Amino acid sequence: MKNGPLALCFHALFVGFLALPLVMVMLVSLTAKSYLSLPTDGVSLRWYAAMLDNPQFIAAFKTSLLLGLSSACIAQLLAIPAAYALARMQFTGRQAIAAILMSPLLIPHLVLGVAFLQFFSQIGMRGGFVGLVLAHTVVVAPYAVRLMMSAYTGMDPSLERAARSLGASAWTAFVRITLPLAIPGVVSGWLMAFIHSFDETTMTVFLAAPSMTTLPVRIYLHIEETVDPLVAAVSSTLIVLAVVLMVILDKWFGLDRLLTGGGPKDDQ
Amino acid sequence: MCCTACVRPGAGYFLLAVLAPLLVAVVVRTLGWALVLGPTGPLSTALMALGIVQQPVSLLQTMSGVVIALVHVLVPFLVIAVWSSLQRFDPDTLRAAASLGGSDMSIFRRVVIPQVIPGALAGAVVVFSLSATAFATPAIVGGRRLKVVATSTYEEFLGNMNWQLGSALAVLLLVVNILVVIGASRLVEKKFAHVFE
């Protein structure tokens, strides 16, 4: 099938629709005025300077970064052995464990947020960083497990058997053969976990204490009070970071395979 | 829309453009819509310049505004669903249809669409669930005037400190959501059982 002019027109409109709000945020962030407006008379970076001077946004950015790093690492540490068992072994309760590991995908984040809030305040952990890490690990683990499973099922299991038949212990065969082959899956699973943790708002808005918020929650609370060029500057920074990340991810993994859950390019 | 994306080389850029917003935080994308749809935004300016409206219009705090923003936030999920059902699609059927004299339009309507429908419906169920439980987008675009369950729950929990009512709302949303999702998936699977095999 060929793309007719009509189809191309539709594509252009669709991409325009997708880009419009992002372009708008970036334009507004460049204004020189002290209120929301397009930079019609002169471009200024004053709001970016204001952003760097704002301790709240900087602290929230650091919290988000640390939270994403820790929850993605913990999720990946759980996912590497769990996905191996699910992908390679047959045992009773296999289906049930797979369902439990994937269940956070099916439960609305609103409900998770409400549930974690009540649970944490019962055990006296409300508002702490540890609670945030735990909750985020639960939410992002399914992405890590899914990509690890596709990494394990995508490789040739006879390589591991060959290592075993040559006298390697099960542990050695896993560490020296299987895990290195699964590295693309490890990296992409970790990245998906990090991206989802960094973006999570709905659940975190219930769990974050005013003194310790993540960046999306900080942005939300700021917008709730006032929409100014400052929050547009923060948002544009995130858009630029996302574009950089996108280029890198597409080069290394193929963004389509990563986001559609197909796993890294190598298992084709 | 998406079928062209997988058959033609180079159309991968379109897929990239559609998927890229997934990497941008939902609050950021919603802020963009709040700027576009607001009374001083480009939408209002364009409508006034075209003479369609005389006064500045704002879609903030309206259902239409929330729906537009949610479509933007969630459309990549539907594209992914349709795209992955097209991945399983055998391009030979297109050639067969063309060699039997089908026009582009009738091939699209009678060969492509029927195979895509189940994927699209499955994607639609996911999008329904995600929009019904969305928080940030209705909270930012809908504001205080347009309430959804998620924003009401938030207010009961962190504004009014009425945790019982808040929990009841959240549980109600969970139950209704599960019922709709399971019901719709069953319906789709039953109706299109042959495609999923």
PDB file of C-alpha atoms in Angstrom, chain B residues 20-126:
ATOM      1  CA  ALA B  20       7.982   9.810  21.807  1.00  0.00           C
ATOM      2  CA  PRO B  21       5.380  11.621  23.963  1.00  0.00           C
ATOM      3  CA  LEU B  22       5.355   8.539  26.219  1.00  0.00           C
ATOM      4  CA  LEU B  23       8.766   9.633  27.468  1.00  0.00           C
ATOM      5  CA  VAL B  24       7.490  13.074  28.481  1.00  0.00           C
ATOM      6  CA  ALA B  25       5.852  13.238  31.908  1.00  0.00           C
ATOM      7  CA  VAL B  26       2.050  13.352  31.871  1.00  0.00           C
ATOM      8  CA  VAL B  27       1.979  16.560  33.955  1.00  0.00           C
ATOM      9  CA  VAL B  28       4.177  18.260  31.362  1.00  0.00           C
ATOM     10  CA  ARG B  29       1.979  17.235  28.438  1.00  0.00           C
ATOM     11  CA  THR B  30      -1.114  18.302  30.341  1.00  0.00           C
ATOM     12  CA  LEU B  31       0.433  21.660  31.159  1.00  0.00           C
ATOM     13  CA  GLY B  32       0.901  22.085  27.404  1.00  0.00           C
ATOM     14  CA  TRP B  33      -2.807  21.532  26.853  1.00  0.00           C
ATOM     15  CA  ALA B  34      -3.702  23.909  29.663  1.00  0.00           C
ATOM     16  CA  LEU B  35      -1.684  26.557  27.779  1.00  0.00           C
ATOM     17  CA  VAL B  36      -3.193  25.665  24.376  1.00  0.00           C
ATOM     18  CA  LEU B  37      -6.800  25.538  25.569  1.00  0.00           C
ATOM     19  CA  GLY B  38      -6.713  28.520  27.921  1.00  0.00           C
ATOM     20  CA  PRO B  39      -8.400  31.880  27.178  1.00  0.00           C
ATOM     21  CA  THR B  40      -5.154  33.444  25.902  1.00  0.00           C
ATOM     22  CA  GLY B  41      -3.963  30.298  24.148  1.00  0.00           C
ATOM     23  CA  PRO B  42      -3.559  29.693  20.405  1.00  0.00           C
ATOM     24  CA  LEU B  43      -6.908  27.909  20.111  1.00  0.00           C
ATOM     25  CA  SER B  44      -8.821  30.910  21.363  1.00  0.00           C
ATOM     26  CA  THR B  45      -6.705  33.308  19.286  1.00  0.00           C
ATOM     27  CA  ALA B  46      -7.197  31.225  16.134  1.00  0.00           C
ATOM     28  CA  LEU B  47     -10.963  31.004  16.615  1.00  0.00           C
ATOM     29  CA  MET B  48     -11.171  34.767  17.154  1.00  0.00           C
ATOM     30  CA  ALA B  49      -9.000  35.486  14.116  1.00  0.00           C
ATOM     31  CA  LEU B  50     -11.237  33.275  12.001  1.00  0.00           C
ATOM     32  CA  GLY B  51     -14.243  35.177  13.304  1.00  0.00           C
ATOM     33  CA  ILE B  52     -15.890  32.027  14.683  1.00  0.00           C
ATOM     34  CA  VAL B  53     -16.123  33.528  18.163  1.00  0.00           C
ATOM     35  CA  GLN B  54     -16.109  37.145  19.304  1.00  0.00           C
ATOM     36  CA  GLN B  55     -14.979  36.629  22.916  1.00  0.00           C
ATOM     37  CA  PRO B  56     -11.909  34.670  24.043  1.00  0.00           C
ATOM     38  CA  VAL B  57     -12.908  31.063  24.674  1.00  0.00           C
ATOM     39  CA  SER B  58     -11.454  28.672  27.190  1.00  0.00           C
ATOM     40  CA  LEU B  59     -11.829  24.915  27.236  1.00  0.00           C
ATOM     41  CA  LEU B  60     -10.301  24.760  30.720  1.00  0.00           C
ATOM     42  CA  GLN B  61     -12.649  23.321  33.329  1.00  0.00           C
ATOM     43  CA  THR B  62     -14.767  21.715  30.613  1.00  0.00           C
ATOM     44  CA  MET B  63     -15.296  18.103  29.666  1.00  0.00           C
ATOM     45  CA  SER B  64     -14.138  18.747  26.080  1.00  0.00           C
ATOM     46  CA  GLY B  65     -10.835  20.146  27.304  1.00  0.00           C
ATOM     47  CA  VAL B  66     -10.186  17.142  29.541  1.00  0.00           C
ATOM     48  CA  VAL B  67     -11.104  14.748  26.730  1.00  0.00           C
ATOM     49  CA  ILE B  68      -8.734  16.452  24.254  1.00  0.00           C
ATOM     50  CA  ALA B  69      -5.860  16.343  26.743  1.00  0.00           C
ATOM     51  CA  LEU B  70      -6.559  12.715  27.684  1.00  0.00           C
ATOM     52  CA  VAL B  71      -6.656  11.708  24.010  1.00  0.00           C
ATOM     53  CA  HIS B  72      -3.194  13.194  23.659  1.00  0.00           C
ATOM     54  CA  VAL B  73      -1.905  11.481  26.785  1.00  0.00           C
ATOM     55  CA  LEU B  74      -3.316   8.059  25.928  1.00  0.00           C
ATOM     56  CA  VAL B  75      -3.342   7.793  22.129  1.00  0.00           C
ATOM     57  CA  PRO B  76       0.124   6.148  22.050  1.00  0.00           C
ATOM     58  CA  PHE B  77      -1.336   3.152  23.898  1.00  0.00           C
ATOM     59  CA  LEU B  78      -3.936   2.637  21.187  1.00  0.00           C
ATOM     60  CA  VAL B  79      -1.323   3.047  18.470  1.00  0.00           C
ATOM     61  CA  ILE B  80       0.814   0.406  20.207  1.00  0.00           C
ATOM     62  CA  ALA B  81      -2.149  -1.985  20.366  1.00  0.00           C
ATOM     63  CA  VAL B  82      -3.009  -1.578  16.679  1.00  0.00           C
ATOM     64  CA  TRP B  83       0.636  -1.617  15.664  1.00  0.00           C
ATOM     65  CA  SER B  84       1.320  -4.898  17.430  1.00  0.00           C
ATOM     66  CA  SER B  85      -1.712  -6.539  15.837  1.00  0.00           C
ATOM     67  CA  LEU B  86      -0.380  -5.359  12.467  1.00  0.00           C
ATOM     68  CA  GLN B  87       2.984  -6.946  13.262  1.00  0.00           C
ATOM     69  CA  ARG B  88       1.290 -10.332  13.123  1.00  0.00           C
ATOM     70  CA  PHE B  89      -0.405  -9.392   9.882  1.00  0.00           C
ATOM     71  CA  ASP B  90       0.797 -11.277   6.820  1.00  0.00           C
ATOM     72  CA  PRO B  91       1.596  -8.743   4.066  1.00  0.00           C
ATOM     73  CA  ASP B  92       0.992 -11.473   1.468  1.00  0.00           C
ATOM     74  CA  THR B  93      -2.746 -11.139   2.066  1.00  0.00           C
ATOM     75  CA  LEU B  94      -2.464  -7.547   0.828  1.00  0.00           C
ATOM     76  CA  ARG B  95      -0.715  -8.677  -2.345  1.00  0.00           C
ATOM     77  CA  ALA B  96      -3.238 -11.453  -2.800  1.00  0.00           C
ATOM     78  CA  ALA B  97      -6.095  -8.978  -2.471  1.00  0.00           C
ATOM     79  CA  ALA B  98      -4.420  -6.581  -4.894  1.00  0.00           C
ATOM     80  CA  SER B  99      -3.740  -9.325  -7.446  1.00  0.00           C
ATOM     81  CA  LEU B 100      -7.403 -10.298  -7.266  1.00  0.00           C
ATOM     82  CA  GLY B 101      -8.261  -6.771  -8.333  1.00  0.00           C
ATOM     83  CA  GLY B 102      -9.124  -5.088  -5.048  1.00  0.00           C
ATOM     84  CA  SER B 103      -8.700  -1.333  -4.996  1.00  0.00           C
ATOM     85  CA  ASP B 104      -6.630   0.258  -2.217  1.00  0.00           C
ATOM     86  CA  MET B 105      -9.787   1.396  -0.493  1.00  0.00           C
ATOM     87  CA  SER B 106     -11.544  -1.934  -0.593  1.00  0.00           C
ATOM     88  CA  ILE B 107      -8.381  -3.804   0.485  1.00  0.00           C
ATOM     89  CA  PHE B 108      -8.112  -1.477   3.472  1.00  0.00           C
ATOM     90  CA  ARG B 109     -11.785  -1.855   4.333  1.00  0.00           C
ATOM     91  CA  ARG B 110     -12.176  -5.594   3.790  1.00  0.00           C
ATOM     92  CA  VAL B 111      -8.736  -7.040   4.574  1.00  0.00           C
ATOM     93  CA  VAL B 112      -6.872  -4.688   6.902  1.00  0.00           C
ATOM     94  CA  ILE B 113      -9.662  -3.305   9.089  1.00  0.00           C
ATOM     95  CA  PRO B 114     -11.157  -6.684  10.098  1.00  0.00           C
ATOM     96  CA  GLN B 115      -7.750  -7.872  11.315  1.00  0.00           C
ATOM     97  CA  VAL B 116      -7.053  -4.674  13.209  1.00  0.00           C
ATOM     98  CA  ILE B 117     -10.405  -4.334  14.959  1.00  0.00           C
ATOM     99  CA  PRO B 118      -9.680  -6.775  17.830  1.00  0.00           C
ATOM    100  CA  GLY B 119      -6.358  -5.087  18.629  1.00  0.00           C
ATOM    101  CA  ALA B 120      -7.994  -1.686  18.445  1.00  0.00           C
ATOM    102  CA  LEU B 121     -10.801  -2.780  20.781  1.00  0.00           C
ATOM    103  CA  ALA B 122      -8.325  -4.283  23.239  1.00  0.00           C
ATOM    104  CA  GLY B 123      -6.390  -1.010  23.148  1.00  0.00           C
ATOM    105  CA  ALA B 124      -9.599   0.923  23.639  1.00  0.00           C
ATOM    106  CA  VAL B 125     -10.327  -1.062  26.810  1.00  0.00           C
ATOM    107  CA  VAL B 126      -6.900  -0.135  28.186  1.00  0.00           C
TER     108      VAL B 126
END
